[in-house]
Amino acid sequence: MLNLRCNHLFSIKNKVQFAFRYILFLCAIFYFHRAFPFTVVTDFKSDQSSFQGWDLTTTDKDDSHGRNFQDNNDYIESPLYDGDVISFSLSAKTFGNDGSSLVVSARKDKESQFEDVFTLSFANNAETNETVSVARSNHFRQFRLMFKKSKGTLRIGSFSVTCRADGEVAIPVDLAAKEIGNNSFVATWTVDENVDYFLVDCWWLLPSPWTGNVVWRESFDGISNEGSSAKKITDEDFSHFDREGWSGEWIYAAPGSSGIVQIGKASDEIGYLRSPALPAMQNVELVVRASAYELQPNLNMDIFCVRSAQTNNIATFELNKSFEDYHCLIPEIKEGDCLLFRSFTTGSQRKVLVDDIALVSGFTEGLAMTSYVFSSKRVEYSPSPSLLIENLSENMQYDFSVRAVSSGNISEFSSVCSATTTVTDQEKVTAFPLSTIASSHSAKIWTEDFSSLTNVFYDKDNSVDWRNSLTFSHWQAYEGLAPFAELKRNNGNGATAGLYAYWKSDKSVDSYSLGTMTASGKPEYVYGLSFKNDTAYLIEQMSISYDGVQFGFKNENEQQLIFEYRITKELEPLISGEDWTELGALNFTTPKDSSSGLSSGEDVVVVPLSLEDVKIRLQPESYCHIRWRRCSVSNAAAMAIDNVCVTFKERRAGMRVIVR
């Protein structure tokens, strides 16, 4: 049996190393050593024989609750604190209190007079904890707490103050990242006193890529599948791999992708992928870039080494939804050994995705590296300070920290705030290439009955994450200006607004339709897809037909799904542009409850809609976008589309016959 060790890319050891390095990094940039604010707590329930600096002469000690205030003007007086007080807290208990209160007075030094700064009122027969902030500009260092009795007694259990040393500058607080975009965000913070200016540091931490000498690799770049469902790999497809000798069972080209292999599919299809025979190697790392199928996390992938008739387990990787590098150490591979990759989970679905497999010598796990956007950037003081941080990368986490400067002194670094930039939606959308659509004479005919949504949902899952152009190949869906986050499914009886895959009441998974449920106050809903004319011919006509489907007749207002199309030279998302053309003959209009004669939740109406020979000019390398648009309305109905058919008619030069 091989003595093998398996680790995820960031093992526990490396996580500890990473944390230690990160702490050292913070210590390195926080090089100004200053005293932090300090807190002094006095417990009046303690058995101290004296409370140094306190004047407690007008109150008695109560063993259970602290100092006992019984008469009007009973008071306690604090010592003089070594530093400006920025907050104080006290705990108290009232007995029969009806209108009595506690007046808090303060002064700056022994020569100053006490001035009333707060009056605290307490509920009758209750325990309370009060914390009050004090403006540091007051420079209060001593307090007197005086009882103003109306009725009852008050007992104070503890009193604490938080101070800053002389000359110490307030640390910025309440850091936040706002208006986060693809390449920028706005950093905001606050400070509890006037300062001269601020110093801002912004940086990012990136893990180093794994390093080493690649001695063998398979990228699967020869595999592609632009369809909306998985395509089973044949023996001919295996020949497209970089190396000869691959084999497997229940292996698929992943839907809507290239260079990604799907191992396993559904039910008892536990797929496996077997590598070609390997050369002899020692002390190499197997690096696998893989993920669980996007909509089903927490799958495992087992790795075996096949030697002659024996199959030894090397590793089991617990996969995440996103692609990550997983690796394990292999002390020895003998000539002729193979690697076997197998999907496994306890559920009915067994799908794992593999993007890359490599054997590497001298593998090292890189720790995080720090790279600065800027350091000690000056920001002038304002009551609501902020800084636009721009020219950033998409989909990356940035950290920032702020210091305040006053009279030449610099505060401690604030806590660290993080912001992750977003991803440009326009770069995520894809278009359906016309060259892949079935042809009939000079016409390209594309159809969609949404039955392939069965590849998106699983036996018990009634909602999945929605990602434009990925969840359902090439299809986009927007809630206002933002992509939908979720695709739900039900039989049309639901009332929750959102994007839906509707099925009939018998839950027949081959009868899906795609639609929406809206509600009052919701933004405009848009969904559809784009086509690219990647042929050499001009498209001059387009014909469209589809079934408008309505479920659950709960609507009191007439509602519409509006059909529109647009021609562009560049690929753009369906929410871009204003030059959309509405085709009224393809708008799906619902009947009102009062006139439909249909029962809510029981009847389903299907309305066939079609329009022949729409004149267009779709030049080669241009795009045709089609969409269905729906506005918000109260008492909404579930509206969907099904059996969509779009025909593009090419313009081809006629045959020229010359008779001599």
XYZ file of C-alpha atoms in Angstrom:
660
model
C 0.000 0.000 0.000
C 1.358 3.408 -0.906
C 2.124 5.765 1.950
C 0.278 8.842 0.668
C -0.637 12.169 2.198
C -3.487 14.449 0.980
C -3.939 18.140 1.607
C -6.187 20.865 0.307
C -4.328 23.818 -1.241
C -4.506 25.674 2.072
C -3.934 22.997 4.710
C -4.320 23.714 8.409
C -0.575 24.234 8.686
C -0.577 26.749 5.885
C -3.621 28.552 7.264
C -1.717 29.023 10.510
C 1.316 30.238 8.593
C -0.887 32.560 6.581
C -2.466 34.007 9.733
C 0.952 34.502 11.322
C 2.302 36.214 8.218
C -0.775 38.422 8.054
C -0.298 39.492 11.696
C 3.349 40.290 10.996
C 2.254 42.302 8.000
C -0.170 44.330 10.095
C 2.500 44.899 12.720
C 4.891 46.088 10.034
C 2.545 48.715 8.627
C 1.296 49.809 12.052
C 4.740 51.088 13.029
C 3.617 54.112 15.083
C 3.608 52.911 18.678
C 1.083 54.806 20.812
C -0.925 54.011 23.932
C -4.428 52.687 23.331
C -7.344 54.221 25.274
C -7.490 52.720 28.758
C -10.481 51.882 30.956
C -10.641 52.216 34.757
C -13.365 50.241 36.550
C -14.414 50.767 40.183
C -16.572 48.090 41.797
C -18.477 49.481 44.804
C -19.571 45.995 45.876
C -15.982 44.935 46.575
C -14.553 44.640 50.106
C -11.875 47.283 49.623
C -11.241 49.164 52.876
C -10.798 52.373 50.885
C -11.397 53.637 47.367
C -8.361 55.746 46.637
C -9.292 59.215 45.395
C -13.053 58.679 45.757
C -15.297 60.803 48.022
C -17.972 58.433 49.320
C -18.767 60.211 52.612
C -22.487 60.805 51.967
C -23.294 57.216 50.952
C -23.246 53.866 52.724
C -21.982 50.556 51.394
C -24.554 47.919 50.482
C -23.047 44.438 50.246
C -25.479 43.351 47.529
C -25.773 46.440 45.327
C -22.886 48.864 46.006
C -23.207 52.497 47.196
C -26.586 53.408 48.711
C -28.189 56.782 47.746
C -31.089 57.487 50.122
C -31.244 61.247 50.738
C -31.456 64.193 48.391
C -28.012 65.393 47.289
C -26.247 62.171 48.320
C -23.277 61.933 45.998
C -20.047 60.187 45.138
C -17.068 61.942 43.597
C -14.472 60.247 41.405
C -10.715 60.705 41.561
C -8.981 62.854 38.959
C -8.309 60.590 35.961
C -4.990 60.591 34.120
C -6.302 61.465 30.672
C -9.337 62.956 28.964
C -12.463 60.856 29.563
C -14.245 59.851 26.335
C -17.011 57.723 27.882
C -18.287 56.552 31.244
C -20.507 53.645 32.285
C -22.364 52.769 35.474
C -24.564 49.968 36.723
C -27.413 50.743 39.122
C -30.414 49.276 40.910
C -33.530 51.267 41.918
C -35.957 50.611 44.774
C -39.311 52.384 44.831
C -37.905 55.013 42.482
C -40.626 57.358 41.242
C -39.252 60.446 39.546
C -35.823 60.406 41.201
C -32.758 60.978 39.007
C -28.968 61.193 39.034
C -27.180 64.383 37.984
C -23.711 63.848 36.530
C -21.333 66.798 36.880
C -17.764 67.020 35.635
C -14.744 69.276 35.678
C -11.327 69.515 33.988
C -9.062 69.845 37.040
C -9.058 70.633 40.776
C -9.172 74.383 40.140
C -12.243 74.214 37.887
C -15.864 74.221 38.995
C -18.121 71.202 38.479
C -20.683 71.721 35.707
C -23.775 69.623 35.121
C -23.382 67.583 31.925
C -26.013 64.798 32.103
C -29.131 63.874 34.025
C -29.939 60.165 34.108
C -33.407 58.840 34.884
C -34.090 55.248 35.825
C -37.081 52.935 35.672
C -38.800 51.981 38.937
C -37.490 48.830 40.635
C -35.115 47.921 37.830
C -31.482 47.195 37.144
C -29.789 49.237 34.447
C -26.470 49.717 32.711
C -25.842 53.164 31.256
C -22.996 54.133 28.923
C -22.570 57.765 27.911
C -20.108 59.198 25.394
C -18.266 62.364 26.330
C -16.915 64.791 23.774
C -13.168 64.728 24.185
C -12.980 68.455 23.494
C -14.466 69.020 26.983
C -11.313 67.557 28.591
C -13.310 66.203 31.553
C -11.209 64.278 34.084
C -13.321 64.149 37.274
C -17.004 63.361 37.887
C -19.559 63.875 40.654
C -22.771 61.806 40.712
C -25.505 63.487 42.818
C -28.882 61.969 43.733
C -31.954 64.154 43.224
C -34.566 62.353 45.253
C -38.257 62.417 44.612
C -39.021 58.973 46.017
C -37.173 55.725 46.661
C -33.484 54.877 46.693
C -30.708 54.237 44.184
C -27.723 51.951 44.554
C -24.732 52.146 42.208
C -22.779 48.912 41.779
C -19.892 50.014 39.549
C -18.539 53.017 37.703
C -16.003 52.976 34.859
C -14.392 55.517 32.587
C -12.499 55.185 29.314
C -9.689 57.713 28.831
C -7.113 58.746 26.287
C -3.636 59.912 27.208
C -2.645 63.518 26.665
C -1.863 64.287 23.035
C -3.279 61.001 21.739
C -5.296 61.398 18.550
C -8.712 59.840 18.141
C -8.729 56.631 16.107
C -11.103 56.747 13.101
C -14.105 54.454 13.535
C -17.205 53.273 11.638
C -15.259 52.368 8.509
C -17.465 51.385 5.581
C -17.155 50.713 1.851
C -19.942 52.260 -0.216
C -20.852 52.608 -3.886
C -18.884 49.487 -4.749
C -18.426 49.067 -8.496
C -16.375 47.025 -10.918
C -13.259 49.154 -10.541
C -13.837 51.417 -7.537
C -15.519 52.013 -4.196
C -15.929 54.890 -1.748
C -14.226 54.509 1.646
C -15.924 56.331 4.535
C -15.156 56.712 8.241
C -15.817 58.997 11.216
C -13.798 60.542 14.045
C -15.101 62.018 17.309
C -13.011 65.217 17.249
C -11.555 67.723 14.817
C -8.194 66.693 13.375
C -5.870 68.178 10.760
C -6.127 65.446 8.123
C -6.244 61.658 7.576
C -3.820 59.077 6.198
C -5.371 56.179 4.283
C -3.723 52.887 3.338
C -5.287 50.485 0.819
C -3.912 47.084 -0.180
C -4.889 43.636 -1.325
C -3.747 40.137 -0.382
C -3.342 37.545 -3.091
C -2.245 33.934 -2.667
C 0.870 33.117 -4.620
C 0.225 30.666 -7.452
C 1.564 27.183 -6.925
C 5.042 26.787 -8.306
C 7.138 23.916 -9.557
C 8.135 22.075 -12.730
C 5.207 20.629 -14.668
C 6.177 17.141 -15.791
C 2.760 16.082 -17.156
C -0.464 17.974 -17.786
C -3.955 17.673 -19.310
C -5.965 20.861 -19.921
C -8.960 19.347 -21.818
C -8.873 22.356 -24.147
C -9.990 20.202 -27.063
C -13.405 19.652 -25.456
C -16.235 22.160 -25.964
C -20.014 22.215 -25.531
C -22.037 25.343 -26.210
C -25.319 23.560 -25.526
C -27.513 23.976 -22.464
C -27.130 20.375 -21.284
C -24.231 18.002 -20.789
C -23.001 16.119 -23.866
C -21.672 12.605 -23.386
C -18.080 12.193 -24.497
C -17.426 9.568 -27.162
C -14.222 7.748 -28.039
C -13.677 10.361 -30.751
C -13.933 13.153 -28.155
C -11.199 11.490 -26.086
C -8.904 11.862 -29.072
C -9.191 15.655 -28.686
C -7.388 15.523 -25.330
C -3.774 16.685 -25.249
C -2.548 13.159 -24.599
C -3.658 9.830 -26.059
C -4.849 7.045 -23.839
C -7.662 8.683 -21.836
C -10.746 6.586 -21.138
C -13.769 6.705 -18.877
C -17.399 5.995 -18.150
C -20.218 8.543 -17.799
C -17.947 11.388 -18.924
C -19.502 14.525 -20.387
C -18.550 17.834 -21.907
C -19.891 20.336 -19.380
C -22.788 22.484 -20.672
C -22.041 25.965 -21.981
C -18.282 25.709 -21.570
C -15.021 24.628 -23.159
C -12.049 22.837 -21.656
C -14.097 21.443 -18.758
C -14.941 17.769 -18.262
C -17.959 16.634 -16.234
C -17.567 13.313 -14.420
C -20.902 11.633 -13.689
C -24.402 12.868 -14.321
C -27.369 11.513 -12.358
C -28.911 8.537 -10.565
C -26.389 5.680 -10.449
C -24.066 7.173 -13.050
C -20.905 7.267 -10.912
C -18.491 8.479 -13.546
C -14.775 7.838 -13.663
C -11.983 9.243 -15.818
C -8.777 7.255 -16.357
C -5.481 8.845 -17.385
C -2.996 7.424 -19.906
C -0.093 5.365 -18.542
C 2.417 7.565 -16.720
C 6.229 7.556 -16.683
C 8.132 6.670 -13.515
C 8.273 9.596 -11.049
C 9.048 10.158 -7.381
C 7.827 12.795 -4.914
C 5.455 14.622 -7.228
C 2.322 16.609 -6.490
C -0.954 15.859 -8.219
C -2.719 19.191 -8.776
C -6.375 19.075 -9.833
C -8.374 22.188 -10.647
C -11.952 21.143 -9.975
C -15.327 22.101 -8.539
C -18.619 20.585 -7.540
C -21.299 21.040 -10.183
C -22.231 24.700 -9.875
C -25.710 24.132 -8.496
C -24.906 21.212 -6.212
C -22.122 21.850 -3.679
C -20.416 19.438 -1.280
C -19.503 16.682 -3.697
C -16.404 14.554 -3.301
C -13.949 13.305 -5.889
C -11.922 10.174 -5.185
C -8.448 9.743 -6.711
C -6.884 6.308 -7.199
C -3.551 5.037 -8.444
C -3.989 1.999 -10.674
C -1.012 -0.358 -10.722
C -1.410 -3.677 -12.493
C -4.482 -5.258 -10.914
C -4.413 -3.122 -7.761
C -6.262 0.166 -7.224
C -5.050 2.235 -4.274
C -6.863 5.310 -2.987
C -4.711 8.446 -3.127
C -7.076 11.167 -1.962
C -10.635 12.309 -1.526
C -11.220 15.976 -2.325
C -14.223 17.759 -0.813
C -15.128 20.100 -3.642
C -16.626 23.586 -3.464
C -18.922 25.331 -5.937
C -16.087 27.473 -7.293
C -13.050 26.106 -9.106
C -10.055 25.662 -6.822
C -6.693 23.909 -6.973
C -6.574 20.701 -4.937
C -3.435 18.662 -4.497
C -1.887 15.660 -2.819
C 1.634 14.288 -2.521
C 2.481 11.079 -4.368
C 5.792 9.589 -3.121
C 6.182 7.264 -6.107
C 4.657 6.538 -9.503
C 5.956 3.494 -11.332
C 6.112 3.316 -15.094
C 2.752 2.250 -16.469
C 0.692 3.483 -13.468
C -2.560 5.305 -14.203
C -4.628 7.780 -12.228
C -8.351 7.237 -11.816
C -10.723 10.132 -10.976
C -14.221 9.229 -9.731
C -17.202 11.345 -8.698
C -19.000 10.433 -5.508
C -21.766 11.770 -3.284
C -24.514 10.226 -1.199
C -27.246 12.033 -3.141
C -28.847 11.076 -6.428
C -26.675 13.477 -8.434
C -23.013 12.798 -9.011
C -21.458 15.612 -11.017
C -17.980 17.026 -10.586
C -16.192 19.357 -12.994
C -12.489 19.132 -13.826
C -10.652 21.951 -15.586
C -7.014 20.882 -15.345
C -4.853 17.992 -14.094
C -1.095 18.277 -13.619
C 1.795 16.402 -12.040
C 4.351 18.839 -10.628
C 7.780 18.389 -9.088
C 8.999 20.927 -6.548
C 5.449 21.983 -5.716
C 5.174 24.806 -3.163
C 2.087 26.338 -1.597
C 2.413 30.086 -1.855
C 1.416 32.256 1.081
C -0.480 35.497 0.694
C 1.433 38.474 -0.619
C 0.644 42.116 0.112
C 0.404 44.626 -2.684
C -0.471 48.255 -2.040
C -2.896 50.359 -4.015
C -1.440 53.285 -2.071
C 0.096 53.964 1.351
C -0.400 57.031 3.601
C -2.621 58.832 1.107
C -3.556 62.225 2.584
C -7.232 63.165 2.889
C -8.164 66.592 4.238
C -10.398 66.773 7.303
C -14.163 67.106 6.923
C -17.084 66.232 9.249
C -17.996 63.335 6.916
C -14.676 62.184 5.448
C -14.550 59.871 2.425
C -12.207 58.842 -0.351
C -12.953 57.474 -3.834
C -10.602 54.531 -4.414
C -10.529 53.728 -8.124
C -8.588 52.031 -10.921
C -9.040 48.679 -9.169
C -9.473 45.171 -10.583
C -12.823 43.454 -10.825
C -13.961 40.794 -8.399
C -11.108 41.332 -5.933
C -11.091 42.042 -2.197
C -9.377 45.239 -1.087
C -8.646 46.253 2.531
C -8.160 49.746 3.860
C -7.282 51.374 7.180
C -7.264 55.034 8.286
C -5.185 57.109 10.731
C -5.941 60.622 11.961
C -3.305 63.361 12.307
C -3.591 66.282 14.734
C -0.878 68.747 15.825
C 1.822 66.464 14.480
C 0.567 63.401 16.377
C -0.734 60.360 14.499
C -3.440 58.037 15.772
C -3.336 54.271 15.842
C -4.479 52.534 12.675
C -8.209 51.997 12.606
C -9.704 48.564 12.259
C -9.477 47.113 8.753
C -12.464 47.385 6.404
C -12.847 45.222 3.301
C -14.563 45.795 -0.045
C -14.897 43.317 -2.924
C -15.293 44.869 -6.349
C -18.044 43.567 -8.589
C -17.955 41.877 -11.979
C -19.039 43.651 -15.145
C -22.269 42.007 -16.207
C -21.653 42.953 -19.842
C -18.601 40.727 -19.968
C -20.556 37.771 -18.657
C -23.242 37.475 -21.339
C -22.875 35.190 -24.347
C -24.681 34.827 -27.660
C -25.998 31.782 -29.505
C -23.965 31.358 -32.740
C -26.194 30.927 -35.806
C -23.668 28.587 -37.401
C -24.589 25.919 -34.834
C -28.333 26.109 -35.542
C -29.988 23.537 -37.790
C -30.522 24.776 -41.362
C -33.355 24.173 -43.790
C -32.462 25.550 -47.200
C -31.532 29.197 -46.451
C -33.220 29.321 -43.027
C -31.695 28.862 -39.574
C -34.326 27.455 -37.198
C -33.769 27.627 -33.417
C -36.205 26.177 -30.869
C -36.402 26.035 -27.075
C -39.012 24.090 -25.104
C -37.170 24.510 -21.762
C -37.106 20.770 -21.123
C -33.360 21.024 -20.490
C -34.149 22.889 -17.262
C -34.207 19.382 -15.837
C -30.388 19.628 -15.888
C -30.545 22.683 -13.641
C -32.813 21.407 -10.855
C -32.444 18.317 -8.710
C -34.951 16.008 -7.095
C -35.676 18.137 -4.007
C -34.248 21.528 -4.963
C -36.851 24.147 -5.799
C -34.424 27.050 -6.111
C -30.961 27.442 -7.598
C -28.532 30.316 -8.068
C -29.059 32.224 -11.296
C -26.064 33.374 -13.341
C -26.622 35.007 -16.705
C -25.567 32.907 -19.708
C -24.379 30.088 -17.414
C -27.276 28.636 -15.423
C -29.321 28.236 -18.606
C -26.996 28.531 -21.560
C -27.038 32.014 -23.176
C -30.223 33.108 -21.375
C -30.170 36.372 -19.412
C -32.667 37.609 -16.807
C -32.716 40.955 -15.005
C -34.583 42.477 -12.103
C -34.300 46.137 -12.981
C -30.618 46.761 -13.757
C -29.312 43.779 -11.778
C -29.273 40.111 -12.826
C -31.652 37.869 -10.926
C -29.909 36.067 -8.098
C -32.189 33.036 -8.010
C -34.253 30.805 -10.283
C -37.200 29.155 -8.525
C -39.640 26.525 -9.663
C -43.246 25.683 -8.842
C -46.509 24.863 -10.577
C -47.759 28.448 -10.835
C -49.560 28.672 -7.493
C -46.922 30.785 -5.743
C -47.298 34.502 -5.103
C -43.663 35.400 -4.355
C -42.111 37.698 -6.948
C -39.143 36.381 -8.906
C -37.838 34.400 -11.878
C -39.458 30.974 -12.260
C -39.223 27.684 -14.077
C -42.889 26.713 -14.058
C -44.070 23.152 -14.497
C -47.493 21.636 -14.728
C -49.340 20.569 -11.603
C -48.293 16.953 -12.161
C -44.666 18.136 -11.780
C -43.706 16.611 -15.106
C -40.112 17.741 -15.478
C -40.284 17.752 -19.266
C -42.965 20.463 -19.368
C -41.117 23.493 -18.046
C -41.842 27.058 -19.115
C -39.780 30.119 -18.173
C -41.523 33.099 -16.592
C -41.913 35.593 -13.786
C -44.189 36.585 -10.940
C -44.130 40.292 -10.173
C -45.674 42.517 -7.510
C -46.398 46.158 -6.808
C -43.239 48.233 -6.373
C -40.954 45.725 -8.106
C -38.621 46.897 -10.900
C -39.096 45.961 -14.531
C -38.358 42.304 -15.305
C -36.500 41.380 -18.525
C -35.410 38.004 -19.856
C -34.333 36.571 -23.204
C -31.162 35.850 -25.176
C -28.910 37.026 -28.019
C -27.887 35.486 -31.341
C -24.680 36.113 -33.263
C -24.646 36.004 -37.037
C -21.337 34.209 -37.405
C -22.217 33.119 -40.945
C -21.094 34.746 -44.184
C -24.635 35.737 -45.150
C -26.893 38.711 -44.486
C -30.046 37.859 -42.508
C -33.007 39.808 -43.926
C -36.027 38.181 -42.303
C -36.932 36.755 -38.914
C -40.008 34.774 -37.872
C -40.953 34.209 -34.245
C -43.485 32.007 -32.515
C -43.997 30.997 -28.901
C -46.675 29.954 -26.417
C -47.711 32.488 -23.791
C -48.587 30.571 -20.602
C -50.570 31.872 -17.646
C -50.997 30.088 -14.306
C -53.050 30.883 -11.207
C -55.572 33.547 -12.264
C -55.174 35.967 -9.368
C -54.892 39.127 -11.433
C -57.452 41.911 -11.410
C -55.503 44.065 -13.859
C -54.695 43.355 -17.465
C -51.015 42.457 -17.718
C -48.560 42.001 -20.563
C -45.355 40.303 -21.525
C -43.950 42.682 -24.129
C -41.799 41.198 -26.904
C -38.935 43.317 -28.302
C -35.877 42.851 -30.487
C -32.716 44.853 -31.224
C -29.825 44.649 -33.723
C -26.312 45.732 -32.630
C -22.739 45.462 -33.872
C -21.433 44.537 -30.405
C -22.660 42.013 -27.849
C -24.497 43.846 -25.085
C -26.742 42.750 -22.186
C -30.507 42.789 -22.649
C -30.904 45.844 -20.405
C -28.672 47.999 -22.629
C -29.790 50.482 -25.265
C -32.986 52.353 -26.001
C -33.461 51.391 -29.662
C -35.585 48.297 -29.003
C -38.403 47.489 -31.451
C -41.665 46.231 -29.973
C -43.652 43.669 -31.958
C -47.231 44.113 -30.773
C -48.439 40.895 -32.389
C -46.122 38.964 -30.046
C -47.174 40.675 -26.808
C -48.871 38.218 -24.455
C -51.821 39.807 -22.644
C -53.608 38.187 -19.691
C -57.390 38.205 -19.246
C -58.906 39.829 -16.164
C -60.442 37.731 -13.401
C -63.835 39.240 -14.007
C -63.852 38.128 -17.633
C -61.722 35.004 -17.747
C -64.081 32.535 -16.115
C -61.031 30.610 -14.964
C -60.248 29.251 -11.493
C -57.167 30.464 -9.636
C -54.572 27.736 -9.140
C -56.481 25.215 -11.243
C -56.592 26.357 -14.834
C -53.694 27.045 -17.157
C -54.159 28.967 -20.381
C -51.810 28.643 -23.333
C -51.943 31.276 -26.070
C -49.987 30.568 -29.291
C -48.424 33.734 -30.701
C -46.514 34.132 -33.962
C -45.309 36.698 -36.459
C -43.925 35.858 -39.884
C -41.231 37.570 -41.938
C -40.131 40.467 -39.756
C -37.838 42.629 -41.904
C -34.351 42.965 -40.372
C -30.771 43.517 -41.543
C -28.499 41.310 -39.482
C -25.055 41.688 -41.005
C -22.334 39.046 -40.496
C -20.631 39.447 -37.092
C -23.645 41.398 -35.773
C -26.070 40.455 -32.994
C -29.835 40.042 -32.744
C -31.244 40.330 -29.215
C -34.765 39.189 -28.274
C -36.400 39.769 -24.923
C -39.643 39.629 -22.983
C -40.287 42.611 -20.710
C -42.769 42.846 -17.838
C -43.649 45.791 -15.587
C -44.641 45.580 -11.918
C -48.313 45.241 -11.024
C -50.338 44.313 -7.956
C -52.464 41.140 -7.830
C -50.120 39.635 -10.386
C -50.467 36.470 -12.400
C -47.743 33.935 -13.121
C -46.797 34.492 -16.776
C -44.333 32.412 -18.791
C -43.157 31.472 -22.274
C -42.772 28.034 -23.828
C -41.993 26.390 -27.175
C -40.072 29.345 -28.563
C -39.102 29.145 -32.239
C -37.028 31.750 -34.080
C -36.257 31.409 -37.792
C -33.558 33.490 -39.463
C -33.728 33.636 -43.270
C -30.474 34.214 -45.097
C -30.047 36.229 -48.232
C -28.137 34.199 -50.778
C -27.408 35.142 -54.353
C -29.528 33.201 -56.817
C -27.975 30.840 -59.284
C -27.176 32.563 -62.525
C -27.961 30.455 -65.607
C -26.464 31.518 -68.956
C -27.905 29.943 -72.111
C -25.673 30.083 -75.117
